[in-house]
Every structure is written in structure tokens, then in C-alpha cells.
PDB file of C-alpha atoms in Angstrom:
ATOM      1  CA  MET A   1     -48.983  21.780  -1.372  1.00  0.00           C
ATOM      2  CA  SER A   2     -50.301  25.186  -2.440  1.00  0.00           C
ATOM      3  CA  GLY A   3     -53.746  24.215  -1.135  1.00  0.00           C
ATOM      4  CA  LEU A   4     -52.301  23.199   2.218  1.00  0.00           C
ATOM      5  CA  ASN A   5     -50.258  26.397   2.445  1.00  0.00           C
ATOM      6  CA  ALA A   6     -53.372  28.480   1.790  1.00  0.00           C
ATOM      7  CA  SER A   7     -55.271  26.533   4.448  1.00  0.00           C
ATOM      8  CA  LEU A   8     -52.450  27.004   6.951  1.00  0.00           C
ATOM      9  CA  GLY A   9     -52.506  30.738   6.280  1.00  0.00           C
ATOM     10  CA  TYR A  10     -56.261  30.756   6.837  1.00  0.00           C
ATOM     11  CA  PHE A  11     -55.895  28.847  10.107  1.00  0.00           C
ATOM     12  CA  LEU A  12     -53.191  31.219  11.332  1.00  0.00           C
ATOM     13  CA  ALA A  13     -55.331  34.252  10.490  1.00  0.00           C
ATOM     14  CA  ILE A  14     -58.362  32.842  12.346  1.00  0.00           C
ATOM     15  CA  VAL A  15     -56.259  31.875  15.374  1.00  0.00           C
ATOM     16  CA  GLY A  16     -54.502  35.253  15.443  1.00  0.00           C
ATOM     17  CA  VAL A  17     -57.714  37.291  15.224  1.00  0.00           C
ATOM     18  CA  SER A  18     -59.417  35.100  17.820  1.00  0.00           C
ATOM     19  CA  ALA A  19     -56.501  35.281  20.253  1.00  0.00           C
ATOM     20  CA  VAL A  20     -56.312  39.075  19.992  1.00  0.00           C
ATOM     21  CA  GLY A  21     -60.078  39.358  20.393  1.00  0.00           C
ATOM     22  CA  ARG A  22     -60.004  37.147  23.481  1.00  0.00           C
ATOM     23  CA  VAL A  23     -57.273  39.261  25.082  1.00  0.00           C
ATOM     24  CA  LEU A  24     -59.072  42.546  24.334  1.00  0.00           C
ATOM     25  CA  VAL A  25     -62.411  41.335  25.693  1.00  0.00           C
ATOM     26  CA  THR A  26     -60.794  39.865  28.812  1.00  0.00           C
ATOM     27  CA  ARG A  27     -58.926  43.097  29.509  1.00  0.00           C
ATOM     28  CA  TRP A  28     -61.611  45.664  28.700  1.00  0.00           C
ATOM     29  CA  ARG A  29     -64.857  43.800  29.331  1.00  0.00           C
ATOM     30  CA  PRO A  30     -64.039  40.959  31.747  1.00  0.00           C
ATOM     31  CA  ARG A  31     -67.684  40.534  32.770  1.00  0.00           C
ATOM     32  CA  TRP A  32     -68.957  40.186  29.213  1.00  0.00           C
ATOM     33  CA  THR A  33     -68.335  36.461  29.042  1.00  0.00           C
ATOM     34  CA  PHE A  34     -70.767  36.048  26.168  1.00  0.00           C
ATOM     35  CA  LEU A  35     -68.347  37.923  23.904  1.00  0.00           C
ATOM     36  CA  THR A  36     -65.651  35.343  24.554  1.00  0.00           C
ATOM     37  CA  GLU A  37     -68.196  32.640  23.719  1.00  0.00           C
ATOM     38  CA  PHE A  38     -68.818  34.412  20.407  1.00  0.00           C
ATOM     39  CA  ILE A  39     -65.086  34.387  19.655  1.00  0.00           C
ATOM     40  CA  ALA A  40     -64.702  30.743  20.690  1.00  0.00           C
ATOM     41  CA  ALA A  41     -67.614  29.561  18.538  1.00  0.00           C
ATOM     42  CA  PHE A  42     -66.345  31.643  15.613  1.00  0.00           C
ATOM     43  CA  ALA A  43     -62.816  30.211  15.805  1.00  0.00           C
ATOM     44  CA  LEU A  44     -64.003  26.630  16.225  1.00  0.00           C
ATOM     45  CA  SER A  45     -66.507  26.812  13.354  1.00  0.00           C
ATOM     46  CA  ALA A  46     -64.226  28.722  10.984  1.00  0.00           C
ATOM     47  CA  CYS A  47     -61.414  26.199  11.393  1.00  0.00           C
ATOM     48  CA  ARG A  48     -63.736  23.198  11.160  1.00  0.00           C
ATOM     49  CA  LEU A  49     -65.209  24.538   7.905  1.00  0.00           C
ATOM     50  CA  GLU A  50     -61.756  24.553   6.334  1.00  0.00           C
ATOM     51  CA  VAL A  51     -60.986  21.099   7.729  1.00  0.00           C
ATOM     52  CA  ASP A  52     -64.198  19.898   6.118  1.00  0.00           C
ATOM     53  CA  THR A  53     -63.049  21.440   2.828  1.00  0.00           C
ATOM     54  CA  ILE A  54     -59.793  19.497   3.014  1.00  0.00           C
ATOM     55  CA  ALA A  55     -61.684  16.286   3.773  1.00  0.00           C
ATOM     56  CA  GLU A  56     -64.220  16.735   0.944  1.00  0.00           C
ATOM     57  CA  VAL A  57     -62.194  18.293  -1.866  1.00  0.00           C
ATOM     58  CA  GLY A  58     -58.542  18.079  -0.888  1.00  0.00           C
ATOM     59  CA  GLN A  59     -58.058  14.545  -2.127  1.00  0.00           C
ATOM     60  CA  TRP A  60     -59.209  15.472  -5.628  1.00  0.00           C
ATOM     61  CA  ALA A  61     -57.960  19.024  -6.023  1.00  0.00           C
ATOM     62  CA  GLY A  62     -54.984  19.279  -3.681  1.00  0.00           C
ATOM     63  CA  ALA A  63     -53.538  15.787  -3.297  1.00  0.00           C
ATOM     64  CA  LEU A  64     -54.395  15.941   0.404  1.00  0.00           C
ATOM     65  CA  GLY A  65     -55.481  12.613   1.852  1.00  0.00           C
ATOM     66  CA  PRO A  66     -57.816  11.898   4.790  1.00  0.00           C
ATOM     67  CA  ASP A  67     -54.828  11.715   7.125  1.00  0.00           C
ATOM     68  CA  VAL A  68     -54.170  15.410   6.490  1.00  0.00           C
ATOM     69  CA  ALA A  69     -57.763  16.300   7.384  1.00  0.00           C
ATOM     70  CA  ILE A  70     -57.620  14.287  10.619  1.00  0.00           C
ATOM     71  CA  THR A  71     -54.278  15.846  11.542  1.00  0.00           C
ATOM     72  CA  MET A  72     -55.554  19.361  10.864  1.00  0.00           C
ATOM     73  CA  LEU A  73     -58.694  18.647  12.889  1.00  0.00           C
ATOM     74  CA  PHE A  74     -56.631  17.507  15.871  1.00  0.00           C
ATOM     75  CA  ILE A  75     -54.296  20.503  15.628  1.00  0.00           C
ATOM     76  CA  SER A  76     -57.153  22.988  15.294  1.00  0.00           C
ATOM     77  CA  ILE A  77     -58.943  21.565  18.357  1.00  0.00           C
ATOM     78  CA  THR A  78     -55.706  21.634  20.346  1.00  0.00           C
ATOM     79  CA  VAL A  79     -54.896  25.224  19.408  1.00  0.00           C
ATOM     80  CA  HIS A  80     -58.483  26.212  20.165  1.00  0.00           C
ATOM     81  CA  GLY A  81     -58.142  24.689  23.627  1.00  0.00           C
ATOM     82  CA  VAL A  82     -54.925  26.619  24.249  1.00  0.00           C
ATOM     83  CA  ILE A  83     -56.147  30.073  23.218  1.00  0.00           C
ATOM     84  CA  MET A  84     -59.695  29.641  24.562  1.00  0.00           C
ATOM     85  CA  GLN A  85     -59.008  28.208  28.001  1.00  0.00           C
ATOM     86  CA  GLY A  86     -62.154  28.321  30.116  1.00  0.00           C
ATOM     87  CA  VAL A  87     -64.396  29.087  27.133  1.00  0.00           C
ATOM     88  CA  SER A  88     -66.181  26.308  25.276  1.00  0.00           C
ATOM     89  CA  GLY A  89     -68.049  27.820  22.320  1.00  0.00           C
ATOM     90  CA  ASN A  90     -70.476  24.933  22.848  1.00  0.00           C
ATOM     91  CA  PRO A  91     -74.129  25.532  23.876  1.00  0.00           C
ATOM     92  CA  SER A  92     -74.407  22.125  25.535  1.00  0.00           C
ATOM     93  CA  VAL A  93     -71.465  22.933  27.831  1.00  0.00           C
ATOM     94  CA  THR A  94     -73.045  26.297  28.670  1.00  0.00           C
ATOM     95  CA  LEU A  95     -76.390  24.684  29.459  1.00  0.00           C
ATOM     96  CA  MET A  96     -74.633  22.099  31.599  1.00  0.00           C
ATOM     97  CA  GLY A  97     -73.299  24.969  33.701  1.00  0.00           C
ATOM     98  CA  LEU A  98     -76.866  26.199  34.056  1.00  0.00           C
ATOM     99  CA  LEU A  99     -78.078  22.766  35.189  1.00  0.00           C
ATOM    100  CA  GLN A 100     -75.235  22.697  37.734  1.00  0.00           C
ATOM    101  CA  LYS A 101     -76.292  26.186  38.936  1.00  0.00           C
ATOM    102  CA  ASP A 102     -72.811  27.498  38.128  1.00  0.00           C
ATOM    103  CA  THR A 103     -74.208  30.168  35.782  1.00  0.00           C
ATOM    104  CA  GLY A 104     -77.411  32.180  35.751  1.00  0.00           C
ATOM    105  CA  VAL A 105     -80.211  32.039  33.213  1.00  0.00           C
ATOM    106  CA  VAL A 106     -79.460  35.434  31.655  1.00  0.00           C
ATOM    107  CA  VAL A 107     -75.754  34.695  31.223  1.00  0.00           C
ATOM    108  CA  SER A 108     -76.520  31.285  29.741  1.00  0.00           C
ATOM    109  CA  VAL A 109     -79.033  32.678  27.238  1.00  0.00           C
ATOM    110  CA  LEU A 110     -76.631  35.429  26.160  1.00  0.00           C
ATOM    111  CA  SER A 111     -73.793  32.922  25.816  1.00  0.00           C
ATOM    112  CA  VAL A 112     -75.831  30.522  23.670  1.00  0.00           C
ATOM    113  CA  ALA A 113     -77.007  33.385  21.453  1.00  0.00           C
ATOM    114  CA  ALA A 114     -73.407  34.600  21.100  1.00  0.00           C
ATOM    115  CA  GLN A 115     -72.253  31.082  20.181  1.00  0.00           C
ATOM    116  CA  LEU A 116     -74.828  30.830  17.408  1.00  0.00           C
ATOM    117  CA  LEU A 117     -73.884  34.279  16.106  1.00  0.00           C
ATOM    118  CA  GLY A 118     -70.230  33.276  16.184  1.00  0.00           C
ATOM    119  CA  ALA A 119     -70.967  30.177  14.115  1.00  0.00           C
ATOM    120  CA  TYR A 120     -72.919  32.282  11.617  1.00  0.00           C
ATOM    121  CA  ALA A 121     -70.065  34.801  11.390  1.00  0.00           C
ATOM    122  CA  ALA A 122     -67.642  31.939  10.727  1.00  0.00           C
ATOM    123  CA  LEU A 123     -69.851  30.733   7.877  1.00  0.00           C
ATOM    124  CA  LEU A 124     -69.782  34.203   6.323  1.00  0.00           C
ATOM    125  CA  VAL A 125     -66.002  34.594   6.699  1.00  0.00           C
ATOM    126  CA  ALA A 126     -65.317  31.128   5.281  1.00  0.00           C
ATOM    127  CA  GLY A 127     -67.600  31.888   2.335  1.00  0.00           C
ATOM    128  CA  GLU A 128     -65.722  35.091   1.568  1.00  0.00           C
ATOM    129  CA  TYR A 129     -62.430  33.205   1.833  1.00  0.00           C
ATOM    130  CA  TRP A 130     -63.578  30.485  -0.578  1.00  0.00           C
ATOM    131  CA  GLN A 131     -64.783  33.117  -3.056  1.00  0.00           C
ATOM    132  CA  MET A 132     -61.199  34.326  -3.357  1.00  0.00           C
ATOM    133  CA  GLU A 133     -60.468  30.930  -5.032  1.00  0.00           C
ATOM    134  CA  LEU A 134     -56.807  30.936  -4.036  1.00  0.00           C
ATOM    135  CA  THR A 135     -56.456  27.272  -5.056  1.00  0.00           C
ATOM    136  CA  ASP A 136     -58.352  24.716  -7.119  1.00  0.00           C
ATOM    137  CA  MET A 137     -59.607  23.185  -3.885  1.00  0.00           C
ATOM    138  CA  HIS A 138     -61.229  26.439  -2.818  1.00  0.00           C
ATOM    139  CA  MET A 139     -62.578  27.092  -6.290  1.00  0.00           C
ATOM    140  CA  ILE A 140     -64.452  23.769  -6.168  1.00  0.00           C
ATOM    141  CA  LYS A 141     -65.627  24.464  -2.614  1.00  0.00           C
ATOM    142  CA  ASN A 142     -66.931  27.846  -3.727  1.00  0.00           C
ATOM    143  CA  LEU A 143     -68.962  26.162  -6.462  1.00  0.00           C
ATOM    144  CA  MET A 144     -70.312  23.669  -3.919  1.00  0.00           C
ATOM    145  CA  MET A 145     -71.434  26.262  -1.388  1.00  0.00           C
ATOM    146  CA  SER A 146     -75.053  26.421  -2.517  1.00  0.00           C
ATOM    147  CA  GLU A 147     -75.284  22.634  -2.813  1.00  0.00           C
ATOM    148  CA  CYS A 148     -73.192  21.461   0.110  1.00  0.00           C
ATOM    149  CA  SER A 149     -73.591  17.876   1.209  1.00  0.00           C
ATOM    150  CA  THR A 150     -75.407  17.256   4.472  1.00  0.00           C
ATOM    151  CA  SER A 151     -73.551  15.747   7.423  1.00  0.00           C
ATOM    152  CA  LEU A 152     -76.644  13.776   8.462  1.00  0.00           C
ATOM    153  CA  GLN A 153     -76.247  10.473   6.636  1.00  0.00           C
ATOM    154  CA  VAL A 154     -78.707   8.404   8.701  1.00  0.00           C
ATOM    155  CA  SER A 155     -82.305   8.639   9.868  1.00  0.00           C
ATOM    156  CA  PRO A 156     -83.150  11.343  12.429  1.00  0.00           C
ATOM    157  CA  LEU A 157     -83.592   8.745  15.191  1.00  0.00           C
ATOM    158  CA  GLN A 158     -80.179   7.226  14.487  1.00  0.00           C
ATOM    159  CA  GLY A 159     -78.737  10.721  14.284  1.00  0.00           C
ATOM    160  CA  VAL A 160     -80.093  11.664  17.702  1.00  0.00           C
ATOM    161  CA  PHE A 161     -78.662   8.445  19.148  1.00  0.00           C
ATOM    162  CA  THR A 162     -75.256   9.066  17.540  1.00  0.00           C
ATOM    163  CA  GLU A 163     -74.994  12.651  18.779  1.00  0.00           C
ATOM    164  CA  ALA A 164     -76.272  11.666  22.238  1.00  0.00           C
ATOM    165  CA  LEU A 165     -73.697   8.888  22.524  1.00  0.00           C
ATOM    166  CA  GLY A 166     -70.878  11.194  21.447  1.00  0.00           C
ATOM    167  CA  ALA A 167     -72.060  13.939  23.813  1.00  0.00           C
ATOM    168  CA  LEU A 168     -72.354  11.445  26.673  1.00  0.00           C
ATOM    169  CA  SER A 169     -68.735  10.382  26.178  1.00  0.00           C
ATOM    170  CA  PHE A 170     -67.478  13.947  25.849  1.00  0.00           C
ATOM    171  CA  HIS A 171     -69.332  15.379  28.844  1.00  0.00           C
ATOM    172  CA  LEU A 172     -68.454  12.491  31.130  1.00  0.00           C
ATOM    173  CA  ILE A 173     -64.756  13.014  30.378  1.00  0.00           C
ATOM    174  CA  TYR A 174     -65.295  16.771  30.691  1.00  0.00           C
ATOM    175  CA  LEU A 175     -66.721  16.377  34.197  1.00  0.00           C
ATOM    176  CA  VAL A 176     -64.041  13.926  35.274  1.00  0.00           C
ATOM    177  CA  MET A 177     -61.226  16.156  33.966  1.00  0.00           C
ATOM    178  CA  LYS A 178     -62.737  19.445  35.097  1.00  0.00           C
ATOM    179  CA  SER A 179     -60.447  19.862  38.101  1.00  0.00           C
ATOM    180  CA  ARG A 180     -57.294  18.631  36.345  1.00  0.00           C
ATOM    181  CA  SER A 181     -54.599  20.870  34.902  1.00  0.00           C
ATOM    182  CA  GLN A 182     -54.908  22.327  31.422  1.00  0.00           C
ATOM    183  CA  LEU A 183     -51.706  20.544  30.439  1.00  0.00           C
ATOM    184  CA  LEU A 184     -53.586  17.262  30.760  1.00  0.00           C
ATOM    185  CA  ARG A 185     -57.090  18.362  29.794  1.00  0.00           C
ATOM    186  CA  ILE A 186     -56.299  19.920  26.419  1.00  0.00           C
ATOM    187  CA  PRO A 187     -54.646  16.879  24.761  1.00  0.00           C
ATOM    188  CA  VAL A 188     -57.268  14.528  26.248  1.00  0.00           C
ATOM    189  CA  PHE A 189     -60.134  16.612  24.847  1.00  0.00           C
ATOM    190  CA  SER A 190     -58.364  16.993  21.503  1.00  0.00           C
ATOM    191  CA  VAL A 191     -57.931  13.239  21.116  1.00  0.00           C
ATOM    192  CA  LEU A 192     -61.480  12.549  22.322  1.00  0.00           C
ATOM    193  CA  LEU A 193     -63.180  15.066  20.004  1.00  0.00           C
ATOM    194  CA  THR A 194     -61.093  13.892  17.056  1.00  0.00           C
ATOM    195  CA  LEU A 195     -62.084  10.268  17.739  1.00  0.00           C
ATOM    196  CA  ILE A 196     -65.768  11.233  18.073  1.00  0.00           C
ATOM    197  CA  ALA A 197     -65.628  13.119  14.774  1.00  0.00           C
ATOM    198  CA  TYR A 198     -63.881  10.201  13.067  1.00  0.00           C
ATOM    199  CA  ALA A 199     -66.288   7.602  14.481  1.00  0.00           C
ATOM    200  CA  GLY A 200     -69.353   9.651  13.547  1.00  0.00           C
ATOM    201  CA  ASN A 201     -68.131  10.638  10.090  1.00  0.00           C
ATOM    202  CA  ASN A 202     -70.568   8.372   8.233  1.00  0.00           C
ATOM    203  CA  TYR A 203     -73.472   9.150  10.581  1.00  0.00           C
ATOM    204  CA  THR A 204     -73.665  12.753  11.795  1.00  0.00           C
ATOM    205  CA  SER A 205     -69.975  13.807  11.693  1.00  0.00           C
ATOM    206  CA  GLY A 206     -69.976  13.732  15.510  1.00  0.00           C
ATOM    207  CA  TYR A 207     -70.152  17.470  16.156  1.00  0.00           C
ATOM    208  CA  VAL A 208     -71.631  17.185  19.709  1.00  0.00           C
ATOM    209  CA  ASN A 209     -71.920  20.979  19.488  1.00  0.00           C
ATOM    210  CA  PRO A 210     -75.149  22.626  18.240  1.00  0.00           C
ATOM    211  CA  SER A 211     -73.518  25.893  17.173  1.00  0.00           C
ATOM    212  CA  LEU A 212     -70.790  24.047  15.258  1.00  0.00           C
ATOM    213  CA  ALA A 213     -73.421  21.870  13.580  1.00  0.00           C
ATOM    214  CA  TYR A 214     -75.302  25.008  12.556  1.00  0.00           C
ATOM    215  CA  ALA A 215     -72.265  26.325  10.690  1.00  0.00           C
ATOM    216  CA  MET A 216     -71.419  22.961   9.168  1.00  0.00           C
ATOM    217  CA  THR A 217     -74.701  21.508   7.940  1.00  0.00           C
ATOM    218  CA  PHE A 218     -77.854  23.483   8.817  1.00  0.00           C
ATOM    219  CA  THR A 219     -77.640  25.453   5.573  1.00  0.00           C
ATOM    220  CA  CYS A 220     -77.162  22.333   3.438  1.00  0.00           C
ATOM    221  CA  PRO A 221     -80.107  20.756   1.558  1.00  0.00           C
ATOM    222  CA  GLY A 222     -81.228  17.231   2.310  1.00  0.00           C
ATOM    223  CA  HIS A 223     -83.157  17.694   5.548  1.00  0.00           C
ATOM    224  CA  SER A 224     -85.456  20.297   7.058  1.00  0.00           C
ATOM    225  CA  PHE A 225     -84.367  22.803   9.693  1.00  0.00           C
ATOM    226  CA  LEU A 226     -86.551  20.963  12.217  1.00  0.00           C
ATOM    227  CA  THR A 227     -84.799  17.653  11.506  1.00  0.00           C
ATOM    228  CA  TYR A 228     -81.376  19.233  11.892  1.00  0.00           C
ATOM    229  CA  SER A 229     -82.499  20.858  15.155  1.00  0.00           C
ATOM    230  CA  LEU A 230     -83.785  17.577  16.555  1.00  0.00           C
ATOM    231  CA  VAL A 231     -80.559  15.728  15.754  1.00  0.00           C
ATOM    232  CA  TYR A 232     -77.958  18.368  16.574  1.00  0.00           C
ATOM    233  CA  TRP A 233     -79.720  19.992  19.525  1.00  0.00           C
ATOM    234  CA  LEU A 234     -81.721  17.187  21.112  1.00  0.00           C
ATOM    235  CA  GLY A 235     -78.928  14.611  20.765  1.00  0.00           C
ATOM    236  CA  PRO A 236     -76.193  16.633  22.540  1.00  0.00           C
ATOM    237  CA  LEU A 237     -78.609  17.833  25.232  1.00  0.00           C
ATOM    238  CA  ILE A 238     -79.726  14.276  25.988  1.00  0.00           C
ATOM    239  CA  GLY A 239     -76.112  13.100  26.174  1.00  0.00           C
ATOM    240  CA  MET A 240     -75.083  16.060  28.337  1.00  0.00           C
ATOM    241  CA  THR A 241     -77.987  15.633  30.775  1.00  0.00           C
ATOM    242  CA  LEU A 242     -77.383  11.904  31.083  1.00  0.00           C
ATOM    243  CA  ALA A 243     -73.656  12.456  31.679  1.00  0.00           C
ATOM    244  CA  LEU A 244     -74.376  15.010  34.395  1.00  0.00           C
ATOM    245  CA  PHE A 245     -76.907  12.710  36.044  1.00  0.00           C
ATOM    246  CA  LEU A 246     -74.543   9.740  35.989  1.00  0.00           C
ATOM    247  CA  TYR A 247     -71.650  11.785  37.347  1.00  0.00           C
ATOM    248  CA  LEU A 248     -73.447  13.675  40.119  1.00  0.00           C
ATOM    249  CA  GLY A 249     -76.393  11.383  40.762  1.00  0.00           C
ATOM    250  CA  ASN A 250     -78.838  14.231  40.216  1.00  0.00           C
ATOM    251  CA  ILE A 251     -79.483  17.433  38.277  1.00  0.00           C
ATOM    252  CA  PRO A 252     -78.735  20.256  40.757  1.00  0.00           C
ATOM    253  CA  LEU A 253     -81.132  22.709  39.077  1.00  0.00           C
ATOM    254  CA  LEU A 254     -84.014  20.223  39.300  1.00  0.00           C
ATOM    255  CA  PHE A 255     -83.274  17.968  42.279  1.00  0.00           C
ATOM    256  CA  SER A 256     -81.603  18.733  45.574  1.00  0.00           C
ATOM    257  CA  ARG A 257     -81.416  15.096  46.634  1.00  0.00           C
ATOM    258  CA  ASN A 258     -78.941  12.617  45.196  1.00  0.00           C
ATOM    259  CA  LEU A 259     -80.958  10.010  43.304  1.00  0.00           C
ATOM    260  CA  LEU A 260     -78.196   7.527  42.481  1.00  0.00           C
ATOM    261  CA  TYR A 261     -75.480   7.609  45.102  1.00  0.00           C
ATOM    262  CA  SER A 262     -75.688   7.612  48.886  1.00  0.00           C
ATOM    263  CA  LYS A 263     -73.293   9.861  50.730  1.00  0.00           C
ATOM    264  CA  LYS A 264     -71.493   7.948  53.465  1.00  0.00           C
ATOM    265  CA  THR A 265     -69.929   9.816  56.342  1.00  0.00           C
ATOM    266  CA  ARG A 266     -66.158   9.608  56.550  1.00  0.00           C
ATOM    267  CA  PHE A 267     -66.033   9.432  60.374  1.00  0.00           C
ATOM    268  CA  ARG A 268     -68.035   7.331  62.774  1.00  0.00           C
ATOM    269  CA  VAL A 269     -70.212   9.207  65.208  1.00  0.00           C
ATOM    270  CA  PRO A 270     -69.600   7.961  68.763  1.00  0.00           C
ATOM    271  CA  LYS A 271     -72.624   6.319  70.307  1.00  0.00           C
ATOM    272  CA  GLY A 272     -74.054   7.771  73.476  1.00  0.00           C
ATOM    273  CA  LYS A 273     -73.934   5.756  76.702  1.00  0.00           C
ATOM    274  CA  THR A 274     -76.904   3.603  77.431  1.00  0.00           C
ATOM    275  CA  SER A 275     -78.693   3.458  80.777  1.00  0.00           C
ATOM    276  CA  GLU A 276     -77.010   0.127  81.541  1.00  0.00           C
ATOM    277  CA  ASP A 277     -73.573   1.678  81.055  1.00  0.00           C
ATOM    278  CA  LYS A 278     -74.432   4.524  83.425  1.00  0.00           C
ATOM    279  CA  THR A 279     -75.668   2.255  86.233  1.00  0.00           C
ATOM    280  CA  SER A 280     -72.600   0.068  85.924  1.00  0.00           C
TER     281      SER A 280
END
């Protein structure tokens, strides 16, 4: 239980710092949306790194089974959704806004860069936390840092397909639930992302988030940086683009005409009188 208590303290610290940072940025720099994306990516990656520690080492060094890791993953995603409402921390979601013409190019580029920096900052903070070796679980994780195991357990082609399929599912639900209340959206997304992570555990870990994947596996040996980029960038972008196309029938940034669905008018237009009607 000492390992779980230390992890809970870590989670609370990350959530507290992130929540305060979100409030300060929103109040003092409301137009600097890329800073909130930095905070969101940092919080998501920092918590997922500790969840991954519980899943990898907890069973052997802390008597924490896989059910604890799944539960902590669900809770961390839910809390992230509560404190980061309206902010994704996910480059594929940001780029989807660009394709929908909801955000500009400059804002999108700054947001993606901030998300990657947030993931890198989370990796540094988690590393410093593990070096404290508060429990046996963290001591082992600290020793494993330089030789972490890769999340990509299949070929690059299978990895791209897995991430694309997960991203397609996530973004379709995201688009469908976009106008619903947060009270409904947050638990739905939490369940969905937990299921995607569980289903993709033996393939790519189902991150469907390039910045999160960077923090989790890009620094691990086993594959080249190019291979990781193809799987964890190309896969989510393919899934996101396909989801947007299936939902809207087009890509607003590229096509102005609907390519899949025909828009039918709701009201009938009255026909004009013919010459026969006028003579009669």
C-alpha cells in the first residue's frame, strides 16, 4: 500500500499544480490558449507515466494488480477531463480543429508545439520523482529508465492500423458528443479512452495522442524515431481525418462541397403556376 499511497500523492500534486496553472493562465492570459495546451499535455503525460509504472512494476514490487492500473487510468482521465474542460492536450484534436477551420494555422502550430513541450516536461518531472525512490516500485522504475520497454509490440504497419482504428473511434465519438453537456461527455470519453488503451495494450498501448506517445515510448529503445513517428503520428492523423470525413462528408479546409451526404431542404418550395393554370 505504500507504493499506492506514494502514487496517489504524486497524482494529487500533478492535478493540483495543473489546476492552479490553468486558472492563472485563464485569468491573466486568456488569449494564450497554447499555454493551457502545455498544461493539459503535461498533466495527461505525467499521470499516464505513473499509471504505466503501476502496470509494469506494481505487481512485483507493490502488490498492485492490473485492476489497480486500469482503475487509476480511468480516474486520471476523468480528473483530467474535469480540470481541463475545453482543452485536449492532444495534437490530433488540435489539427482536427484546423481542418474544420475552427482555429487558425498559427494558433494550431503553437498549440501542437506547446503540447509536445508539455509531454517533455512531464517526462522530466516523472524522472525526478522516480529518482527519489520513495518505494521499491519507484526504485525499480528508476533503474529501468534508460532501458524502458517500448510500447510498440507489432510491426509498424500493424501499429499504424491500430492507432488509426483507435483514433477513428475516439474522434467519431468526440464529434458526436461535441455539443453535449460535460456531465455526459467526460465519463463517456473516460470509458472510451480506457477501453482503447486496454484493447491496444499488446499492440501500441492505444495512445491515440502523439504528444502522449512521445512521453511514453519515443525515448525507449527498440525502434527508430522515424518508426515511432510513423506509428504514433500517422496513425492518429489518419483516424482523425477519416472520422471527420465520415461525420461531415468532407474536410472543410480542403473541400467546400459535401462529398458523401446530400443536403435535403426541410420545406417544399411551392411550384409556380403554369401557362395552362393561368388561362384556366
